[in-house]
Each structure stands twice: as C-alpha cells, then as structure tokens.
Amino acid sequence: MKKYIKFLLLTLLLIPFINLKAVNSDKVNYKVNKYYINSEIEIAGGLQVKQLIEVEGTFNGYYQNFSTKNTNVKQFTGLESDLKGSSIYNPTSIEKIKIGKLKNIDNLNLVSLTEEKLDGNVEWFELSEAPQNGDKGVYSLVTDSNGNYNIKMYNETIKGKTVFYLEYVITNVLVEHNDSAEFYYNFLSKEYSDPIKDVKIFVALPYPSEKVFKLWAHGQRDASILMDEDKRAVVAELTNYQVGSGIDIRLLFDRELFQININESKKSKLDAIPIIEKIETERANVANKYRKMDMIVHYGMYGLHGIYMVFLLGLTAFIYFKYDKEYKSSFKGEYYRDFIEDYPVEEIEYLLNKNITSNSFSASILNLIYKKNIKVEKIEAKKEDYKLIKNKEDNLSNNELKIMNLLFNEIGNGEEVKLSDVKKESNKVSSDGKNPIYDIFNEWKNSVTTDAVKQNFYLDYQKIKVVFTLLGLLGIGLFFLSKWIFLMPIAYVSLVLSVLFIIYVLTFKKRTIKGNDDYNKWMGFKKFLNDFGRFDEKELPEIILWEKYLVYASAFGIADKVSNTMKIKFKEINPNENFNPTFSDYYMMSSMSNNLTKSINSSIAKSYASVQNYKSNNMSSGSGLGGGFSSGGGFGGGGGARGGGF
C-alpha cells in the first residue's frame, strides 16, 4: 500500500514537468519561406557556413541532417571519370556547430548573415540530451560512425514564424589538382523534404582568384549562379525550390590561394581543368537541350491554352445561338390579363424557372380554397391564425389529393387543421427521421415535376450537354497538364473559363415554341399583378376575379405585394363598406392568402431544417562562367543537407 502511495505522490510531483503544449503531429502545418547560406572557404580547405531557415506556420521545430559521405558516388581511383563525382569530394567532418534563432526577422537577406548584422540578433539554443516536442530554445545533435550529423532544433511555434540560425565548419572540403583547386559540395540533398520559396547560397574564396575561376551548379534548371566582379565569390539563386531537385555548387580556382598543405587523400594528381570543363560542357548541353524542350513545351502550352480559349468562346457563341436563344414569341404585349387553363397552377413555376418550390405548394392550397374544396375561418382569438376546413374532394388531381391528405389526415384531425398546427408540425421529427411535411412535399414536388415535364415546355438537350461538358473538361485537363509540366498564369484563365463554360452548359435551357409563348404571356400576367396598384378602377377586372389572381400571385412569389395592393384598392373602391369576417369578404381573403403563403413556405423550410439537423446529429463519426544550373549533379562532397519540420 505504501508503495502505491509513494508512486502516486511521485506522479503528482512530476505533473508540472510533463510537456502538455507539444504540437500534435496531425496539427503540424508549415512552409519554408527562406533558405539562405553565407559561406566562405578557409585557407586550410574547410568551409565556414552561416545559415538561416525561415519557417512559418505551426510546428514543434525543424531538423537538418548532414552527411560527410555521399553514398551515391564511387570510390576515387585516379581515373578521369572520377571527376564526375567520387569519394574524393567527401569532406572529413562537421565541426563547431552552433544553433539559435534570429530575434529580428524583418527584411532578411544574405547581408543579414554578416557579422555586423548578427551582432546581438541571435538567441542561442542549448544542447539538450532529451528534448521534447513543445520545448523552446534547445537542440539535439546525434552523430554516427558513417559521418551523419542529425540536428533537431526545438522551438514550438503556433501560427507564426521562426528563423532558425546555424553555424558550422565543414573540414577538408577542398580537392587539389595539378592545375587548380576545386570546391564541389551538395548544399541541398535531393532528399530534402520541403519546397522552399526562396533559396540563396553565397560561397566566397579567401582571396580573389586571378588565374582560374570557373563555376557550375546543378539542380533545378530555372536557377542561376553568378560570379562577382572581384572574382572572389558566387551567388546561386532560386525561387520556388522543388522537392527532389537538390542543389550543388562546383568551383575551380587558383590552388595558390591555400597556404596550408591539403591532405594527401584530397589530391587527385590530375590536370583537372580540361577534364572538368568537358564533363560540365556535356552536362550543360544536356541541360540546354532540356531547356529548349522546356521552352517548346512552355510556348506550346501557351499556344494550346490560347487556342482552347478562343475555341471555348466560339463554342459558347455557337451554343447560345443554336441551342440557347429562345424562339420569338407570338405575344408582343406588355400585360396579359387572361388565365391559361391548359395546365394546373402548380406547373407554372416549372415553366418559368424549370423548378418547383414551396410557392407552388402554397398556390395549390389557395387554388383548393378558390375551388371551394377547402373552407377558411378566421380564428378571432389569434391575430394571424386561420382554420382550414375540408369541404369536398370532388374532381381533385392526384397532386391535390396529396395536399388534402397532408393537411387534414397527417396534421389535422381528418376534417380541419389550423395554420399554427402546420407550423408546429414542421419542427417535429420522428425517431426514424421522418417529418410528414418534408416527406409529402418532396413526394408532391416530384410528382408535379413529372407532370410538368410531360407538358413539353422545354427542349431535351441532355445528350448534347454531355458532349459539350466533355469539351469543357478538356480545359480542366489542360490546366492539370500545365500544373504537372509548367504552371503558367494563362492556365488559371483557361481553368476559370472552362468551369464557367461547364456551368453554362449544365444550366442553359430553351423552351419549345409553345412553352416560350406561354412563358411570355405569364410574364406579362405577372407584370400586370405587380403593377396592379397603378391601374384605375375602370381598368381593373371585376372583384370576383381578384381571389383567383391571388392564387397566381402566390405561384409567382409576389403574394405579399399583391395582397397588400388589393386591400388598398378595395378600400379605394368601397370606402364605406362594412366587412364581415368571412372568406367571401375579399378584403379578409387577401390578408388570409398572404398569411397562408408565409406560413406554408416557412413550415416547409423548417421541416427541411429539422430533418437535416436530425441527420447531422446522428452521423457516425558548360563554360564555367555562370548562368543556369546544369542537369545531373548530386555528385559533390557529402550527402548535403536534408531537412523538414516536425
């Protein structure tokens, strides 16, 4: 028992030291903005390096792995072919490692890595034997007998930036030839795991090289390397480093610059300048060949995108005039006041918008009231509540029977129902996720749509749309091809036009000759209802028709405006009329139609929300003079730097 108590007490004492802040692996999300190296070759043959890495996002830290042995090259045997890449270029060790981060991270450039810029700007990290994720200001260093140096820099960052700073010396990096000295080193391994926005690598000699100074670099072909005017330094620059490219730099210069004897293992005993120039010329020729291919592909892709966009615009015009532009209508008037009795009121919305909504459902109920299948009584105790009473079921269509069943059997008591009861029912969902308003409205909507399609309001272009959609998808395919080969701004324009074209193809519709005639007549009828208040009394139809007008106003979605206008007009026509609160009173009827439309529309919307909420809550869970980078590479000394976040 005492042992358990001691264990418990020890656990409690250790809790404050347990790291609870570490960024979970699935939360790590970062990007590398800058990777800058400022290096100088020592007179003893080593390389002093100052390096910064700007990482932005959420991460525990960043790691850098170096190797003094490039396992991708063969052993040096003294043959000329060994100068393509061999073990002679491997350095001996990496020493004097110091790790930290920069305090001032504004306006970073290569100059930021000079002594005067670094003075007081580095917050040095401490070496730790057992660092943990979530730690700050510490690093770990693990080495092995194979010449690997694994560094992990810990500085937990949450949605911010950290600029890691490294200093180290790479020993015995130079190779001595009979006619020159050579520096050949992999600064970024092909195994480096992160893309980098901006890469700059500066390599300086201890003194200017007057006799020989040649430079090459290998990796991404759109990078560049240039020599300074004093023939003492080179700068390699690259924007948007691609993972797997790698970067190495190769320099030839005066061997007299180095005053300390180089190790015998680093002496090739070869006249290297003509050999290396031949090797690098071959690599440059390959790179230039690829560049020419890149240029052909680049301009070819521009041409393809341009041709495709012109084709797409022409095709859009063709589709519009051939398949989309409506027929000329025989109806030329501004207003149309008659009723088209060829089809029920609920199908008008399909003709107008190729869709059926709750407006048509409300219009169908009002039409049942107009036909006296349903009676209405005002509930005096409530301001905006009405009682719907079943009166007769003669001459009803299947769609109308569905409405009667919903109102009086599913919600009401079989004979009557109140609008307030309909509202209450919209919030109810059964244990199996059912709601009668939701279910019956969708059943009714599908049935009305089927009947409306039979009216042949629209031409059938489904097969044609499939063909045009496939032509639109070509543009999206062209975009991804460009992204894979060479992403260019015009590709985004092509992508946007393709998406817009596909949307147009999938949504355009054309009515038949009769459909378009009826459409224009109904639009004239809608305009008549919208302008109802502008007409004089003698221009208005007899009041007995106003009730039917309200049915169509609901189908058009303008019941609120039309009912209010009719109430005003009714007062103007009958200023001294005393109203009885019955349905035959058209003044009261206009108020009722507005309230009914609002109630039905909101009830259907709420039923959808209730069912969706139920479902969501129950879901399971060559020349050596500089220029572009050459092909090949990766044969320099060491394994280069590999890195990534954690």
XYZ file of C-alpha atoms in Angstrom:
646
model
C 0.000 0.000 0.000
C 2.835 2.383 0.901
C 4.460 1.672 -2.482
C 1.302 2.748 -4.320
C 1.067 5.923 -2.211
C 4.688 6.782 -2.996
C 4.075 6.158 -6.705
C 1.015 8.393 -6.658
C 2.860 11.188 -4.873
C 5.759 10.931 -7.343
C 3.355 11.125 -10.265
C 1.687 14.219 -8.827
C 5.086 15.872 -8.327
C 6.053 15.155 -11.944
C 2.842 16.540 -13.484
C 4.093 20.176 -13.626
C 7.116 18.994 -15.627
C 5.150 16.981 -18.163
C 5.004 18.783 -21.525
C 1.346 19.343 -22.379
C 1.946 22.007 -25.048
C 3.511 19.914 -27.810
C 2.021 20.351 -31.265
C 0.313 17.116 -32.305
C 1.688 15.562 -35.466
C -1.627 15.984 -37.248
C -1.606 19.697 -36.386
C 1.866 20.398 -37.826
C 1.407 22.661 -40.842
C 4.167 24.916 -42.094
C 6.034 26.277 -45.100
C 9.670 27.248 -45.634
C 9.944 30.816 -46.904
C 13.732 31.364 -46.924
C 16.799 29.149 -47.030
C 19.929 31.351 -47.059
C 23.572 30.267 -46.761
C 26.548 32.607 -46.438
C 29.763 30.555 -46.624
C 33.483 31.164 -47.039
C 36.230 28.727 -47.967
C 39.098 28.770 -45.490
C 42.774 28.845 -46.471
C 43.085 25.460 -44.748
C 40.487 23.872 -47.059
C 37.428 23.985 -44.839
C 34.114 25.804 -45.317
C 32.674 28.202 -42.743
C 28.879 28.278 -43.004
C 26.239 30.635 -41.637
C 22.730 29.574 -42.470
C 19.175 30.713 -41.799
C 15.894 28.913 -42.411
C 12.627 30.849 -42.095
C 9.764 28.527 -41.229
C 6.168 29.776 -40.962
C 3.119 28.015 -39.567
C 2.546 25.585 -36.710
C 5.350 23.207 -35.752
C 7.493 21.971 -32.868
C 10.765 22.662 -34.646
C 12.898 21.880 -37.675
C 15.607 19.352 -38.381
C 18.756 19.416 -40.521
C 20.619 16.234 -41.368
C 24.133 16.466 -42.808
C 26.431 13.748 -44.064
C 30.158 13.820 -44.797
C 29.830 10.751 -47.005
C 27.937 10.852 -50.284
C 26.831 7.257 -50.686
C 25.671 7.908 -54.265
C 29.221 8.148 -55.643
C 32.001 5.602 -56.204
C 35.427 5.443 -54.614
C 38.128 7.648 -56.133
C 40.633 5.598 -58.163
C 42.548 8.338 -60.018
C 40.669 7.962 -63.302
C 39.440 10.989 -65.218
C 35.872 9.705 -64.906
C 36.185 10.023 -61.124
C 35.923 13.788 -61.555
C 32.269 13.333 -62.477
C 31.763 12.536 -58.828
C 33.556 10.295 -56.368
C 34.587 9.923 -52.753
C 37.446 12.430 -53.162
C 34.849 15.193 -52.780
C 33.634 13.979 -49.389
C 34.674 16.256 -46.501
C 36.112 14.848 -43.284
C 33.803 16.205 -40.604
C 31.412 18.942 -39.496
C 32.606 20.901 -36.502
C 31.917 23.949 -34.321
C 28.161 23.541 -34.624
C 26.111 26.333 -33.039
C 22.310 26.602 -33.190
C 19.967 29.503 -32.444
C 17.256 31.694 -33.851
C 17.155 35.293 -35.049
C 15.329 37.804 -32.878
C 14.789 40.445 -35.576
C 13.358 38.688 -38.642
C 12.407 41.717 -40.757
C 13.932 42.253 -44.218
C 16.104 39.135 -44.185
C 18.738 38.749 -46.914
C 22.269 37.404 -47.331
C 23.649 40.555 -45.725
C 21.727 39.524 -42.605
C 24.309 36.758 -42.190
C 27.303 39.098 -41.898
C 28.969 39.704 -38.545
C 27.652 43.234 -38.096
C 24.075 42.189 -38.792
C 24.265 39.197 -36.463
C 25.662 41.142 -33.530
C 23.137 40.732 -30.725
C 20.468 39.337 -33.057
C 20.959 35.636 -32.268
C 19.249 33.872 -29.394
C 21.418 30.790 -28.947
C 19.901 27.385 -28.209
C 21.190 24.993 -25.589
C 22.223 21.443 -26.411
C 19.826 19.003 -24.760
C 20.197 15.273 -24.215
C 16.447 14.582 -24.199
C 14.422 17.420 -25.731
C 10.664 17.031 -26.227
C 8.122 18.382 -28.670
C 6.843 21.648 -27.262
C 10.294 22.735 -25.979
C 11.783 26.071 -26.995
C 15.379 27.206 -27.396
C 17.037 23.768 -27.332
C 18.502 21.375 -29.890
C 19.729 17.826 -30.120
C 22.749 16.516 -32.030
C 23.226 12.866 -32.927
C 26.260 11.626 -34.880
C 27.316 8.174 -36.051
C 30.350 6.419 -37.488
C 29.052 6.806 -41.055
C 29.539 10.565 -40.943
C 25.891 11.521 -40.359
C 25.019 14.572 -38.267
C 21.385 14.787 -37.255
C 20.292 18.082 -35.717
C 16.787 18.794 -34.356
C 16.047 22.400 -33.413
C 13.158 22.771 -30.956
C 11.165 25.983 -30.898
C 7.420 25.402 -30.676
C 5.619 27.877 -32.934
C 1.851 28.280 -33.271
C 0.757 30.134 -36.410
C 3.890 32.254 -36.500
C 7.443 32.474 -37.870
C 10.745 31.212 -36.548
C 14.055 31.924 -38.282
C 16.468 29.159 -37.283
C 20.148 30.064 -37.433
C 23.040 27.612 -37.790
C 26.822 27.998 -37.769
C 29.214 25.155 -38.568
C 32.531 24.363 -40.261
C 32.912 21.622 -42.860
C 36.502 20.367 -42.786
C 38.640 19.191 -45.719
C 36.065 20.137 -48.319
C 38.631 21.184 -50.978
C 40.276 18.973 -53.619
C 43.726 19.802 -55.028
C 44.529 19.123 -58.686
C 47.766 19.673 -60.595
C 46.406 22.824 -62.223
C 43.760 24.126 -59.802
C 41.845 23.727 -56.573
C 38.255 22.553 -56.565
C 35.219 23.027 -54.346
C 32.317 20.663 -55.047
C 29.593 20.337 -52.411
C 25.910 19.415 -52.131
C 24.182 22.252 -50.271
C 20.736 20.681 -50.598
C 20.222 16.968 -50.900
C 17.690 15.593 -53.363
C 16.138 14.035 -50.266
C 15.303 17.428 -48.754
C 11.636 17.079 -47.896
C 10.213 20.607 -48.184
C 9.577 23.003 -51.067
C 11.224 26.387 -50.428
C 10.018 29.751 -51.654
C 13.403 31.496 -51.806
C 16.890 29.936 -51.869
C 20.146 31.922 -51.894
C 23.608 30.382 -51.485
C 26.735 32.545 -51.272
C 30.217 30.987 -51.488
C 33.320 33.182 -51.090
C 37.023 32.462 -51.576
C 39.545 33.809 -49.055
C 41.099 35.990 -51.789
C 40.282 36.851 -55.421
C 41.253 34.146 -57.918
C 43.193 35.829 -60.725
C 44.221 32.893 -62.938
C 41.351 30.421 -62.775
C 37.790 30.920 -61.597
C 35.100 28.758 -63.107
C 31.730 27.939 -61.668
C 28.903 25.500 -62.212
C 25.800 24.476 -60.329
C 23.413 21.561 -60.715
C 19.788 21.097 -59.821
C 16.660 22.917 -60.893
C 17.138 24.313 -64.393
C 15.438 27.657 -63.735
C 18.022 28.531 -61.057
C 21.095 30.693 -61.720
C 24.647 31.090 -60.438
C 26.778 34.214 -60.972
C 30.313 35.353 -60.169
C 31.013 38.704 -58.522
C 33.159 41.335 -60.226
C 36.142 40.701 -57.933
C 36.296 37.018 -58.891
C 36.086 36.060 -55.268
C 32.523 34.859 -54.706
C 29.492 33.284 -56.371
C 25.786 33.507 -55.615
C 23.284 30.820 -56.554
C 19.617 31.891 -56.505
C 16.388 30.011 -56.942
C 12.703 30.791 -56.482
C 10.265 28.010 -55.639
C 12.616 25.130 -54.991
C 11.025 21.833 -55.997
C 11.422 18.794 -53.769
C 13.818 16.277 -55.303
C 15.870 18.793 -57.291
C 18.881 19.182 -54.989
C 21.484 21.945 -55.271
C 25.244 21.540 -55.555
C 27.926 24.081 -56.454
C 31.251 23.405 -58.188
C 34.154 25.892 -58.357
C 37.629 25.774 -59.910
C 40.169 28.411 -58.821
C 43.837 29.137 -58.140
C 45.443 26.470 -55.972
C 47.893 29.064 -54.626
C 45.118 30.643 -52.547
C 45.547 27.980 -49.882
C 48.602 28.308 -47.686
C 48.232 25.067 -45.724
C 49.039 21.719 -47.251
C 45.920 19.785 -48.177
C 45.543 16.189 -47.004
C 47.021 13.635 -49.451
C 43.649 11.918 -49.759
C 42.263 15.117 -51.282
C 44.877 15.331 -54.072
C 43.779 13.952 -57.448
C 47.188 14.327 -59.236
C 45.221 15.125 -62.414
C 45.216 18.087 -64.800
C 41.592 18.666 -63.956
C 40.583 21.865 -65.760
C 40.104 20.385 -69.289
C 38.550 17.210 -67.844
C 36.026 19.049 -65.693
C 35.256 21.535 -68.484
C 34.432 18.593 -70.766
C 32.258 16.959 -68.098
C 30.399 20.158 -67.353
C 30.018 21.041 -71.041
C 28.311 17.687 -71.569
C 26.065 18.351 -68.575
C 25.360 21.884 -69.794
C 24.488 20.581 -73.260
C 22.033 18.148 -71.718
C 20.574 20.927 -69.563
C 20.324 23.283 -72.552
C 18.657 20.550 -74.552
C 16.107 20.185 -71.789
C 15.768 23.970 -71.609
C 14.958 24.075 -75.306
C 12.416 21.349 -74.737
C 11.092 23.318 -71.767
C 10.790 26.398 -73.968
C 8.987 24.467 -76.698
C 6.646 22.974 -74.121
C 6.253 26.364 -72.408
C 5.242 28.249 -75.532
C 3.379 25.218 -76.820
C 1.263 25.182 -73.669
C 0.630 28.919 -74.038
C -0.481 28.257 -77.602
C -2.722 25.363 -76.559
C -4.366 27.437 -73.856
C -4.848 30.350 -76.265
C -6.346 28.138 -78.980
C -8.564 26.400 -76.443
C -9.866 29.663 -75.003
C -10.686 31.015 -78.474
C -12.368 27.686 -79.258
C -14.324 27.854 -75.992
C -15.542 31.397 -76.643
C -16.572 30.432 -80.178
C -18.291 27.308 -78.909
C -20.174 29.352 -76.305
C -21.476 31.679 -79.028
C -22.465 28.673 -81.140
C -24.343 27.060 -78.250
C -26.169 30.277 -77.475
C -27.437 30.924 -80.987
C -28.055 27.256 -81.834
C -29.404 25.825 -78.591
C -29.989 28.539 -76.004
C -31.517 31.590 -77.675
C -35.291 31.490 -77.236
C -37.756 31.409 -80.114
C -39.557 34.624 -80.951
C -42.866 34.794 -79.139
C -46.188 35.488 -80.799
C -47.173 37.542 -77.723
C -45.838 41.092 -78.024
C -47.877 42.940 -75.400
C -46.732 44.396 -72.092
C -49.571 42.987 -69.985
C -51.530 39.768 -70.230
C -54.732 39.518 -68.142
C -56.236 36.158 -69.086
C -55.704 32.772 -67.459
C -54.043 29.962 -69.410
C -56.104 26.944 -68.407
C -54.006 24.312 -70.214
C -52.298 23.103 -67.041
C -52.700 23.469 -63.257
C -51.320 26.452 -61.400
C -48.557 24.467 -59.673
C -46.893 23.746 -63.041
C -46.462 27.430 -63.930
C -43.338 27.737 -61.803
C -41.706 24.884 -63.725
C -42.394 26.731 -66.970
C -40.875 29.928 -65.577
C -37.826 28.513 -63.754
C -37.675 24.768 -64.501
C -38.113 24.186 -60.791
C -40.872 23.622 -58.242
C -40.727 25.335 -54.832
C -42.975 25.926 -51.861
C -44.520 28.890 -53.731
C -46.294 26.419 -56.000
C -47.403 24.373 -52.991
C -48.963 27.487 -51.405
C -50.593 28.429 -54.719
C -52.092 24.959 -54.992
C -53.641 25.274 -51.495
C -55.065 28.695 -52.386
C -56.457 27.181 -55.574
C -58.223 24.496 -53.493
C -59.714 27.295 -51.415
C -60.761 29.148 -54.566
C -62.454 25.973 -55.899
C -64.275 25.576 -52.538
C -62.608 22.236 -51.755
C -61.348 23.932 -48.600
C -63.162 26.482 -46.490
C -61.381 29.020 -44.302
C -62.357 30.567 -40.996
C -60.546 33.312 -39.134
C -59.636 32.385 -35.571
C -60.562 35.555 -33.743
C -58.565 34.743 -30.607
C -55.343 34.760 -32.635
C -54.247 37.628 -34.823
C -52.836 35.724 -37.802
C -54.230 32.219 -37.458
C -56.808 30.587 -39.705
C -58.679 27.303 -39.671
C -58.783 25.254 -42.885
C -61.869 23.032 -43.136
C -62.271 20.156 -45.578
C -65.366 20.854 -47.678
C -65.354 18.435 -50.623
C -62.989 16.168 -52.545
C -64.675 16.281 -55.966
C -62.606 16.454 -59.164
C -59.217 16.534 -57.423
C -55.982 15.527 -59.138
C -53.525 13.115 -57.516
C -51.295 16.040 -56.582
C -54.189 17.876 -54.941
C -55.161 14.731 -53.023
C -51.639 14.608 -51.608
C -52.098 18.133 -50.232
C -55.505 17.308 -48.741
C -54.021 14.207 -47.092
C -51.142 16.195 -45.575
C -53.327 18.978 -44.208
C -56.269 17.024 -42.848
C -55.003 13.498 -42.154
C -51.302 13.832 -41.336
C -51.530 17.136 -39.423
C -55.239 17.828 -38.793
C -57.987 15.696 -37.248
C -59.391 14.482 -40.555
C -61.775 17.401 -41.020
C -59.905 20.588 -40.154
C -56.460 21.998 -39.394
C -55.090 25.296 -38.141
C -52.159 27.105 -39.766
C -50.499 27.245 -36.351
C -50.674 23.421 -36.200
C -48.899 23.228 -39.554
C -46.109 25.418 -38.150
C -45.772 23.224 -35.063
C -45.608 20.057 -37.170
C -42.644 21.435 -39.150
C -40.401 21.185 -36.062
C -41.232 17.551 -35.284
C -39.069 14.641 -36.408
C -39.893 11.030 -35.557
C -37.376 8.540 -34.168
C -36.714 7.259 -37.688
C -36.069 10.781 -39.020
C -39.461 11.331 -40.650
C -41.465 14.531 -40.945
C -44.810 14.465 -42.843
C -44.420 17.963 -44.309
C -40.916 17.176 -45.552
C -41.853 13.746 -46.907
C -45.175 14.613 -48.570
C -43.909 17.920 -50.001
C -40.995 16.094 -51.685
C -43.346 13.408 -52.975
C -45.716 16.109 -54.262
C -42.835 18.096 -55.797
C -41.512 15.065 -57.696
C -44.983 14.232 -58.968
C -45.658 17.820 -60.124
C -42.258 17.927 -61.842
C -43.041 14.693 -63.684
C -46.381 16.072 -64.865
C -44.796 19.404 -65.863
C -42.124 17.659 -67.948
C -44.935 15.999 -69.931
C -46.165 19.441 -70.953
C -43.035 19.760 -73.182
C -42.239 23.265 -72.019
C -38.521 22.688 -72.753
C -36.445 21.086 -75.496
C -34.460 17.986 -74.478
C -30.710 18.692 -74.869
C -29.295 16.108 -72.432
C -27.129 14.238 -74.978
C -25.835 17.497 -76.451
C -24.981 18.781 -72.974
C -22.914 15.659 -72.267
C -20.795 16.309 -75.371
C -20.296 19.992 -74.538
C -19.455 19.175 -70.913
C -16.710 16.808 -72.080
C -15.300 19.607 -74.247
C -15.308 21.834 -71.176
C -13.490 19.192 -69.146
C -10.663 19.348 -71.697
C -9.768 22.773 -70.299
C -9.581 21.419 -66.757
C -7.404 18.570 -68.010
C -5.203 21.115 -69.813
C -4.813 23.032 -66.553
C -3.610 19.968 -64.639
C -1.290 19.071 -67.524
C 0.197 22.573 -67.261
C 0.473 22.200 -63.492
C 2.393 18.970 -63.956
C 4.666 20.332 -66.725
C 4.926 24.075 -66.212
C 2.241 26.060 -64.442
C 1.656 29.451 -66.030
C -0.807 32.316 -65.375
C -2.742 31.646 -68.576
C -3.597 28.174 -67.245
C -5.673 29.743 -64.464
C -7.588 31.821 -67.025
C -8.230 28.672 -69.030
C -9.391 26.850 -65.901
C -11.829 29.609 -64.906
C -13.258 29.821 -68.428
C -13.670 26.026 -68.532
C -15.526 25.957 -65.212
C -17.772 28.845 -66.280
C -18.400 27.115 -69.620
C -19.394 23.849 -67.921
C -21.722 25.709 -65.558
C -23.299 27.452 -68.563
C -23.707 24.173 -70.459
C -25.297 22.428 -67.489
C -27.700 25.262 -66.701
C -28.861 26.674 -70.038
C -32.367 25.748 -71.124
C -34.522 26.501 -74.128
C -38.288 26.415 -74.252
C -40.358 24.999 -77.042
C -42.318 27.391 -79.270
C -45.481 26.871 -77.199
C -43.513 26.947 -73.977
C -41.934 30.269 -74.883
C -45.284 31.752 -75.927
C -46.824 30.704 -72.619
C -43.769 31.955 -70.734
C -44.080 35.431 -72.212
C -47.814 35.509 -71.523
C -47.301 34.504 -67.888
C -44.544 37.094 -67.520
C -46.999 39.664 -68.902
C -49.548 38.385 -66.369
C -47.002 38.700 -63.554
C -46.213 42.265 -64.634
C -49.922 43.009 -64.581
C -50.158 41.772 -60.972
C -47.026 43.671 -59.985
C -48.493 46.888 -61.423
C -51.983 46.208 -60.069
C -51.948 49.341 -57.934
C -51.226 51.606 -60.894
C -54.467 50.850 -62.725
C -57.636 52.921 -62.455
C -60.815 51.243 -61.209
C -62.276 51.022 -64.714
C -59.140 49.221 -65.954
C -59.289 46.556 -63.242
C -61.151 43.259 -63.651
C -64.232 42.608 -61.561
C -63.566 41.943 -57.899
C -64.790 38.354 -58.097
C -61.608 37.515 -60.085
C -59.244 39.028 -57.505
C -59.428 35.880 -55.448
C -58.099 33.843 -58.359
C -55.399 36.443 -59.034
C -54.083 35.831 -55.519
C -53.638 32.154 -56.363
C -51.307 33.053 -59.228
C -49.567 35.771 -57.224
C -48.527 33.057 -54.773
C -47.157 30.929 -57.634
C -45.125 33.929 -58.819
C -43.803 34.558 -55.297
C -45.389 38.020 -55.065
C -48.397 37.209 -52.868
C -47.329 39.663 -50.158
C -47.152 42.638 -52.515
C -50.300 41.787 -54.491
C -52.468 41.100 -51.411
C -51.441 44.414 -49.824
C -52.136 46.253 -53.082
C -55.570 44.628 -53.378
C -56.513 45.665 -49.842
C -55.651 49.260 -50.682
C -57.561 49.125 -53.957
C -60.566 47.519 -52.265
C -60.737 50.416 -49.789
C -60.481 52.923 -52.619
C -63.335 51.247 -54.486
C -65.510 50.632 -51.389
C -64.586 53.349 -48.869
C -67.752 52.882 -46.757
C -68.029 49.081 -46.971
C -68.501 47.188 -43.696
C -66.702 43.873 -43.792
C -67.857 40.579 -42.354
C -65.027 38.271 -41.254
C -65.870 35.556 -43.744
C -63.972 34.105 -46.659
C -66.329 35.750 -49.132
C -65.026 39.058 -47.881
C -62.244 39.711 -50.380
C -60.508 42.156 -48.084
C -60.124 39.474 -45.447
C -59.250 36.916 -48.101
C -56.269 38.985 -49.262
C -54.945 39.072 -45.691
C -55.510 35.342 -45.321
C -53.730 34.471 -48.586
C -50.661 36.422 -47.514
C -50.564 34.737 -44.091
C -51.191 31.297 -45.575
C -48.378 31.683 -48.122
C -45.948 32.806 -45.436
C -46.990 30.016 -43.076
C -46.741 27.237 -45.662
C -43.412 28.450 -47.070
C -41.824 28.825 -43.620
C -43.209 25.446 -42.486
C -41.668 23.657 -45.457
C -38.336 25.422 -44.860
C -38.411 24.492 -41.155
C -39.247 20.868 -41.943
C -36.158 20.678 -44.167
C -34.027 22.206 -41.403
C -35.454 19.829 -38.797
C -34.781 16.702 -40.886
C -31.285 17.835 -41.872
C -30.475 18.659 -38.258
C -31.661 15.187 -37.219
C -29.482 13.561 -39.879
C -26.385 15.585 -38.970
C -26.785 14.815 -35.265
C -26.986 11.089 -35.987
C -23.993 10.795 -38.353
C -21.142 8.399 -37.461
C -18.436 9.650 -36.623
C 29.420 24.052 -69.573
C 31.547 27.011 -69.743
C 32.285 27.606 -66.145
C 31.315 31.267 -66.423
C 27.996 31.017 -64.635
C 24.384 31.057 -65.765
C 21.694 28.468 -65.352
C 22.015 25.245 -63.418
C 23.086 22.136 -65.337
C 21.473 18.724 -65.388
C 22.741 15.877 -63.279
C 24.607 16.830 -60.175
C 24.343 15.407 -56.735
C 27.938 14.149 -57.018
C 29.536 16.769 -54.822
C 31.022 16.187 -51.438
C 28.897 14.996 -48.593
C 25.298 13.961 -48.653
C 24.169 17.561 -48.493
C 21.528 18.919 -46.184
C 18.245 17.149 -45.616
C 15.580 18.849 -43.588
C 11.976 19.148 -42.571
C 9.616 20.211 -39.838
C 8.183 18.175 -37.007
